[in-house]
Short mmCIF file of C-alpha atoms and ligand atoms in Angstrom, two decimals:
data_model
loop_
_atom_site.label_atom_id
_atom_site.label_comp_id
_atom_site.label_asym_id
_atom_site.label_seq_id
_atom_site.Cartn_x
_atom_site.Cartn_y
_atom_site.Cartn_z
CA UNK A 816 9.91 -26.88 8.29
CA UNK A 817 7.00 -25.74 6.17
CA UNK A 818 7.89 -22.62 4.45
CA UNK A 819 5.60 -20.34 2.44
CA UNK A 820 7.10 -17.15 0.86
CA UNK A 821 4.89 -14.14 0.18
CA UNK A 822 5.90 -12.35 -3.02
CA UNK A 823 4.39 -9.14 -4.25
CA UNK A 824 4.81 -5.45 -4.77
CA UNK A 825 5.37 -2.97 -1.89
CA UNK A 826 1.93 -2.25 -0.49
CA UNK A 827 0.23 -5.42 -1.96
CA UNK A 828 -0.74 -6.51 1.63
CA UNK A 829 1.84 -9.11 2.42
CA UNK A 830 2.53 -7.86 5.94
CA UNK A 831 -1.23 -7.30 6.73
CA UNK A 832 -2.18 -10.80 5.72
CA UNK A 833 0.87 -12.52 7.40
CA UNK A 834 0.33 -10.72 10.71
CA UNK A 835 -3.43 -11.88 10.72
CA UNK A 836 -2.38 -15.48 9.90
CA UNK A 837 0.15 -15.52 12.73
CA UNK A 838 -2.38 -14.24 15.15
CA UNK A 839 -5.32 -16.55 13.98
CA UNK A 840 -3.49 -19.70 12.85
CA UNK A 841 -0.30 -21.47 13.66
CA UNK A 842 2.02 -19.57 11.32
CA UNK A 843 5.12 -17.79 12.32
CA UNK A 844 5.57 -14.50 10.53
CA UNK A 845 9.04 -13.38 9.58
CA UNK A 846 9.32 -10.01 7.89
CA UNK A 847 12.75 -9.13 6.71
CA UNK A 848 11.74 -5.50 6.45
CA UNK A 849 10.55 -5.57 10.10
CA UNK A 850 13.85 -7.20 11.12
CA UNK A 851 15.82 -4.45 9.39
CA UNK A 852 13.78 -1.61 10.89
CA UNK A 853 14.21 -3.14 14.31
CA UNK A 854 17.98 -3.37 13.77
CA UNK A 855 18.09 0.36 12.66
CA UNK A 856 16.07 1.21 15.83
CA UNK A 857 18.65 -0.65 17.94
CA UNK A 858 21.60 0.98 16.20
CA UNK A 859 23.15 -2.47 15.53
CA UNK A 860 25.78 -3.10 12.88
CA UNK A 861 23.15 -4.68 10.66
CA UNK A 862 21.00 -1.50 11.06
CA UNK A 863 23.83 0.75 10.18
CA UNK A 864 24.64 -1.35 7.01
CA UNK A 865 20.97 -1.45 5.95
CA UNK A 866 19.71 2.12 6.61
CA UNK A 867 21.07 3.77 3.54
CA UNK A 868 19.64 1.16 1.15
CA UNK A 869 16.07 1.32 2.84
CA UNK A 870 16.05 5.11 2.83
CA UNK A 871 16.73 5.22 -0.87
CA UNK A 872 14.29 2.40 -1.65
CA UNK A 873 17.03 0.08 -2.80
CA UNK A 874 17.43 -3.59 -1.86
CA UNK A 875 19.95 -4.36 0.86
CA UNK A 876 22.75 -6.64 -0.66
CA UNK A 877 22.08 -10.33 -0.95
CA UNK A 878 24.88 -11.48 1.25
CA UNK A 879 23.66 -9.51 4.19
CA UNK A 880 20.10 -10.70 3.69
CA UNK A 881 21.00 -14.36 3.24
CA UNK A 882 23.02 -14.38 6.38
CA UNK A 883 20.20 -12.79 8.23
CA UNK A 884 17.55 -15.26 7.21
CA UNK A 885 19.94 -18.22 7.63
CA UNK A 886 20.66 -17.41 11.35
CA UNK A 887 17.01 -16.66 12.08
CA UNK A 888 15.75 -19.89 10.57
CA UNK A 889 18.45 -21.96 12.16
CA UNK A 890 17.06 -20.98 15.61
CA UNK A 891 13.57 -22.35 14.87
CA UNK A 892 12.34 -25.86 15.56
CA UNK A 893 11.98 -28.19 12.63
CA UNK A 894 8.17 -28.37 13.06
CA UNK A 895 7.68 -24.59 12.42
CA UNK A 896 5.22 -23.36 9.86
CA UNK A 897 6.71 -20.22 8.51
CA UNK A 898 5.57 -17.31 6.33
CA UNK A 899 8.50 -15.39 4.86
CA UNK A 900 7.34 -11.87 4.10
CA UNK A 901 9.71 -9.82 1.97
CA UNK A 902 12.30 -12.69 1.44
CA UNK A 903 13.35 -13.72 -1.17
CA UNK A 904 13.59 -10.59 -3.32
CA UNK A 905 16.19 -12.03 -5.74
CA UNK A 906 16.84 -15.34 -7.37
CA UNK A 907 20.06 -15.57 -5.42
CA UNK A 908 18.03 -15.39 -2.18
CA UNK A 909 15.53 -17.97 -3.48
CA UNK A 910 18.41 -20.39 -4.34
CA UNK A 911 19.95 -19.82 -0.85
CA UNK A 912 16.82 -21.14 0.75
CA UNK A 913 16.51 -24.14 -1.48
CA UNK A 914 20.27 -24.98 -1.14
CA UNK A 915 19.70 -26.04 2.42
CA UNK A 916 17.28 -29.06 2.51
CA UNK A 917 15.90 -27.82 5.86
CA UNK A 918 14.76 -24.47 4.43
CA UNK A 919 13.59 -25.56 0.95
CA UNK A 920 10.44 -23.45 0.12
CA UNK A 921 7.22 -25.40 -0.06
CA UNK A 922 5.10 -22.75 -1.88
CA UNK A 923 5.32 -19.18 -3.14
CA UNK A 924 2.16 -16.92 -3.04
CA UNK A 925 2.33 -14.08 -5.39
CA UNK A 926 0.10 -11.07 -4.32
CA UNK A 927 -1.32 -9.83 -7.69
CA UNK A 928 -2.48 -6.17 -7.73
CA UNK A 929 -2.54 -3.27 -10.29
CA UNK A 930 0.27 -1.01 -9.82
CA UNK A 931 -1.99 2.06 -9.86
CA UNK A 932 -3.43 1.42 -6.41
CA UNK A 933 -0.05 1.00 -4.54
CA UNK A 934 1.16 4.57 -4.15
CA UNK A 935 -2.04 5.48 -2.33
CA UNK A 936 -1.85 2.35 -0.19
CA UNK A 937 1.72 3.16 0.85
CA UNK A 938 1.62 6.83 1.40
CA UNK A 939 -1.52 6.51 3.47
CA UNK A 940 -0.11 3.58 5.63
CA UNK A 941 0.30 4.13 9.40
CA UNK A 942 1.82 1.59 11.71
CA UNK A 943 1.50 1.08 15.47
CA UNK A 944 4.76 1.77 17.21
CA UNK A 945 3.92 -0.63 19.96
CA UNK A 946 2.31 -3.75 18.41
CA UNK A 947 3.07 -3.16 14.68
CA UNK A 948 -0.61 -3.29 13.59
CA UNK A 949 -0.87 -1.75 10.11
CA UNK A 950 -3.61 0.90 9.39
CA UNK A 951 -4.47 3.07 6.39
CA UNK A 952 -5.76 6.59 6.68
CA UNK A 953 -8.55 5.95 4.09
CA UNK A 954 -8.85 2.10 3.75
CA UNK A 955 -8.27 1.06 7.39
CA UNK A 956 -8.52 4.18 9.57
CA UNK A 957 -7.99 3.79 13.33
CA UNK A 958 -11.08 4.67 15.47
CA UNK A 959 -9.11 7.49 17.09
CA UNK A 960 -6.73 9.59 14.90
CA UNK A 961 -3.09 8.52 15.34
CA UNK A 962 -3.95 5.87 17.96
CA UNK A 963 -3.90 2.09 17.57
CA UNK A 964 -7.32 0.35 18.00
CA UNK A 965 -5.63 -2.78 19.55
CA UNK A 966 -3.26 -1.48 22.02
CA UNK A 967 -3.52 2.39 22.23
CA UNK A 968 0.06 2.73 20.98
CA UNK A 969 0.83 5.78 18.71
CA UNK A 970 0.84 5.36 14.97
CA UNK A 971 3.83 6.33 12.83
CA UNK A 972 4.67 6.59 9.20
CA UNK A 973 7.49 4.63 7.67
CA UNK A 974 10.38 6.75 6.40
CA UNK A 975 10.30 4.80 3.15
CA UNK A 976 6.57 5.52 2.58
CA UNK A 977 7.12 9.01 1.25
CA UNK A 978 6.11 9.40 -2.37
CA UNK A 979 9.52 9.63 -4.04
CA UNK A 980 10.85 6.63 -2.11
CA UNK A 981 7.76 4.60 -2.85
CA UNK A 982 8.17 5.23 -6.59
CA UNK A 983 11.79 3.93 -6.49
CA UNK A 984 10.67 0.85 -4.43
CA UNK A 985 8.12 0.01 -7.11
CA UNK A 986 10.74 0.32 -9.94
CA UNK A 987 13.28 -1.87 -7.89
CA UNK A 988 10.32 -4.46 -7.41
CA UNK A 989 9.71 -4.62 -11.14
CA UNK A 990 13.42 -5.27 -11.88
CA UNK A 991 13.51 -8.68 -10.04
CA UNK A 992 10.02 -9.84 -9.70
CA UNK A 993 9.48 -11.60 -13.02
CA UNK A 994 12.76 -13.68 -12.54
CA UNK A 995 11.55 -14.72 -9.04
CA UNK A 996 8.10 -15.67 -10.29
CA UNK A 997 9.65 -17.76 -13.03
CA UNK A 998 11.89 -19.49 -10.52
CA UNK A 999 8.91 -20.78 -8.54
CA UNK A 1000 6.70 -21.32 -11.60
CA UNK A 1001 9.13 -23.66 -13.25
CA UNK A 1002 9.39 -25.74 -10.14
CA UNK A 1003 5.47 -25.82 -9.87
CA UNK A 1004 5.39 -23.99 -6.49
CA UNK A 1005 3.82 -20.69 -7.52
CA UNK A 1006 0.26 -19.81 -6.36
CA UNK A 1007 -1.45 -16.61 -7.58
CA UNK A 1008 -3.62 -14.50 -5.13
CA UNK A 1009 -5.86 -11.58 -6.17
CA UNK A 1010 -4.62 -8.99 -3.69
CA UNK A 1011 -6.98 -6.27 -5.01
CA UNK A 1012 -9.90 -7.16 -2.68
CA UNK A 1013 -11.14 -6.69 0.85
CA UNK A 1014 -8.85 -7.96 3.61
CA UNK A 1015 -11.12 -10.67 4.79
CA UNK A 1016 -11.80 -12.25 1.35
CA UNK A 1017 -8.01 -12.21 0.65
CA UNK A 1018 -7.45 -14.06 3.89
CA UNK A 1019 -9.98 -16.65 3.12
CA UNK A 1020 -8.39 -17.38 -0.25
CA UNK A 1021 -4.90 -17.29 1.19
CA UNK A 1022 -5.79 -19.94 3.83
CA UNK A 1023 -6.94 -22.13 1.04
CA UNK A 1024 -3.77 -21.67 -0.89
CA UNK A 1025 -1.54 -22.35 2.16
CA UNK A 1026 -3.29 -25.71 3.11
P1 AP5 B 476 9.48 -4.34 3.40
O1 AP5 B 476 9.23 -3.95 4.83
O2 AP5 B 476 9.36 -5.75 3.03
O3 AP5 B 476 8.54 -3.46 2.48
P2 AP5 B 476 7.96 -3.78 1.02
O4 AP5 B 476 8.31 -5.01 0.32
O5 AP5 B 476 8.07 -2.57 0.37
O6 AP5 B 476 6.51 -4.17 1.41
P3 AP5 B 476 5.56 -3.29 2.23
O7 AP5 B 476 5.76 -3.65 3.70
O8 AP5 B 476 5.58 -1.81 2.02
O9 AP5 B 476 4.09 -3.80 1.73
P4 AP5 B 476 3.16 -4.97 2.22
O10 AP5 B 476 2.94 -5.82 1.07
O11 AP5 B 476 3.69 -5.60 3.49
O12 AP5 B 476 1.88 -4.11 2.58
P5 AP5 B 476 0.98 -3.82 3.86
O13 AP5 B 476 0.36 -5.15 4.32
O14 AP5 B 476 1.68 -3.08 4.86
O15 AP5 B 476 11.01 -3.84 2.96
C1 AP5 B 476 11.50 -2.61 3.22
C2 AP5 B 476 12.87 -2.43 2.76
O16 AP5 B 476 13.80 -3.33 3.44
C3 AP5 B 476 13.11 -2.79 1.26
O17 AP5 B 476 12.80 -1.59 0.43
C4 AP5 B 476 14.62 -3.03 1.22
O18 AP5 B 476 15.42 -1.94 1.25
C5 AP5 B 476 14.72 -3.85 2.51
N1 AP5 B 476 14.48 -5.33 2.37
C6 AP5 B 476 13.59 -5.99 3.07
N2 AP5 B 476 13.71 -7.28 2.71
C7 AP5 B 476 14.72 -7.40 1.83
C8 AP5 B 476 15.27 -8.43 1.01
N3 AP5 B 476 14.87 -9.66 1.15
N4 AP5 B 476 16.39 -8.24 0.32
C9 AP5 B 476 16.83 -6.90 0.17
N5 AP5 B 476 16.37 -5.94 0.81
C10 AP5 B 476 15.33 -6.13 1.59
O19 AP5 B 476 -0.18 -2.91 3.33
C11 AP5 B 476 0.11 -1.62 2.75
C12 AP5 B 476 -1.06 -0.65 3.13
O20 AP5 B 476 -2.20 -1.05 2.55
C13 AP5 B 476 -1.38 -0.61 4.67
O21 AP5 B 476 -1.70 0.71 5.01
C14 AP5 B 476 -2.60 -1.57 4.84
O22 AP5 B 476 -3.45 -1.11 5.87
C15 AP5 B 476 -3.23 -1.29 3.49
N6 AP5 B 476 -3.90 -2.54 2.97
C16 AP5 B 476 -3.51 -3.84 3.11
N7 AP5 B 476 -4.32 -4.66 2.60
C17 AP5 B 476 -5.40 -3.92 1.98
C18 AP5 B 476 -6.51 -4.15 1.37
N8 AP5 B 476 -6.92 -5.50 1.04
N9 AP5 B 476 -7.39 -3.20 0.96
C19 AP5 B 476 -7.03 -1.93 1.28
N10 AP5 B 476 -5.98 -1.59 1.90
C20 AP5 B 476 -5.12 -2.53 2.29
MG1 MG B 477 5.32 -5.24 4.83
#
């Protein structure tokens, strides 16, 4: 497997870029946040365990997340080119990937962005309930209010994109991010990306970093 992990603050654009790369290039996009939200919508045991943590803006415990990503990766062919978006979030999660030779991470891309722009990015985000396409009321507005440009699905706001939860998520991110960056920096796998730019130019730079 060829595994790239996307690191970066909530709202730094990980999901937007990973989705584009999975549509335009041969990458498989795995977002642990999307998996958890799907589990909550299904009412599964995983969803029941995760919901409280997500609603408070806290991390879901490592044992649950490591088991989830283990089972997901085990089902994929060895030839897969994978983008992990939102995993790992802790050094324990990063070590769990590396401990299995099949899932050792090839590169980690950190989406660098000033914290000041993130609250507006997150509170203005809208997502298509049908195809998952992300929009933004100001930066990427849909042509028709509340309607997805791609599939005409209706747009919704994530429950953890309210300002108070957003602020907590940013604090939680700061608590583990520098250890995670050190983990990949010391093993020469860390690549920095300027994520405070236009979507297209970020994508061009990202493709270069992933090749
Ligand atoms: P998750 O779903 O991973 O959320 P997150 O990390 O907080 O990241 P976001 O999805 O909010 O941001 P993003 O970087 O994808 O930004 P996006 O591209 O959408 O996790 C949610 C929760 O699940 C966590 O809080 C935790 O509870 C739990 N969880 C998940 N994984 C876990 C793990 N491994 N361990 C423990 N718990 C876990 O962009 C944001 C907005 O900006 C959009 O509106 C977009 O249109 C806009 N935008 C994007 N790019 C640009 C640009 N270049 N210019 C202007 N606007 C832009
Ligand atoms: Mg995301």
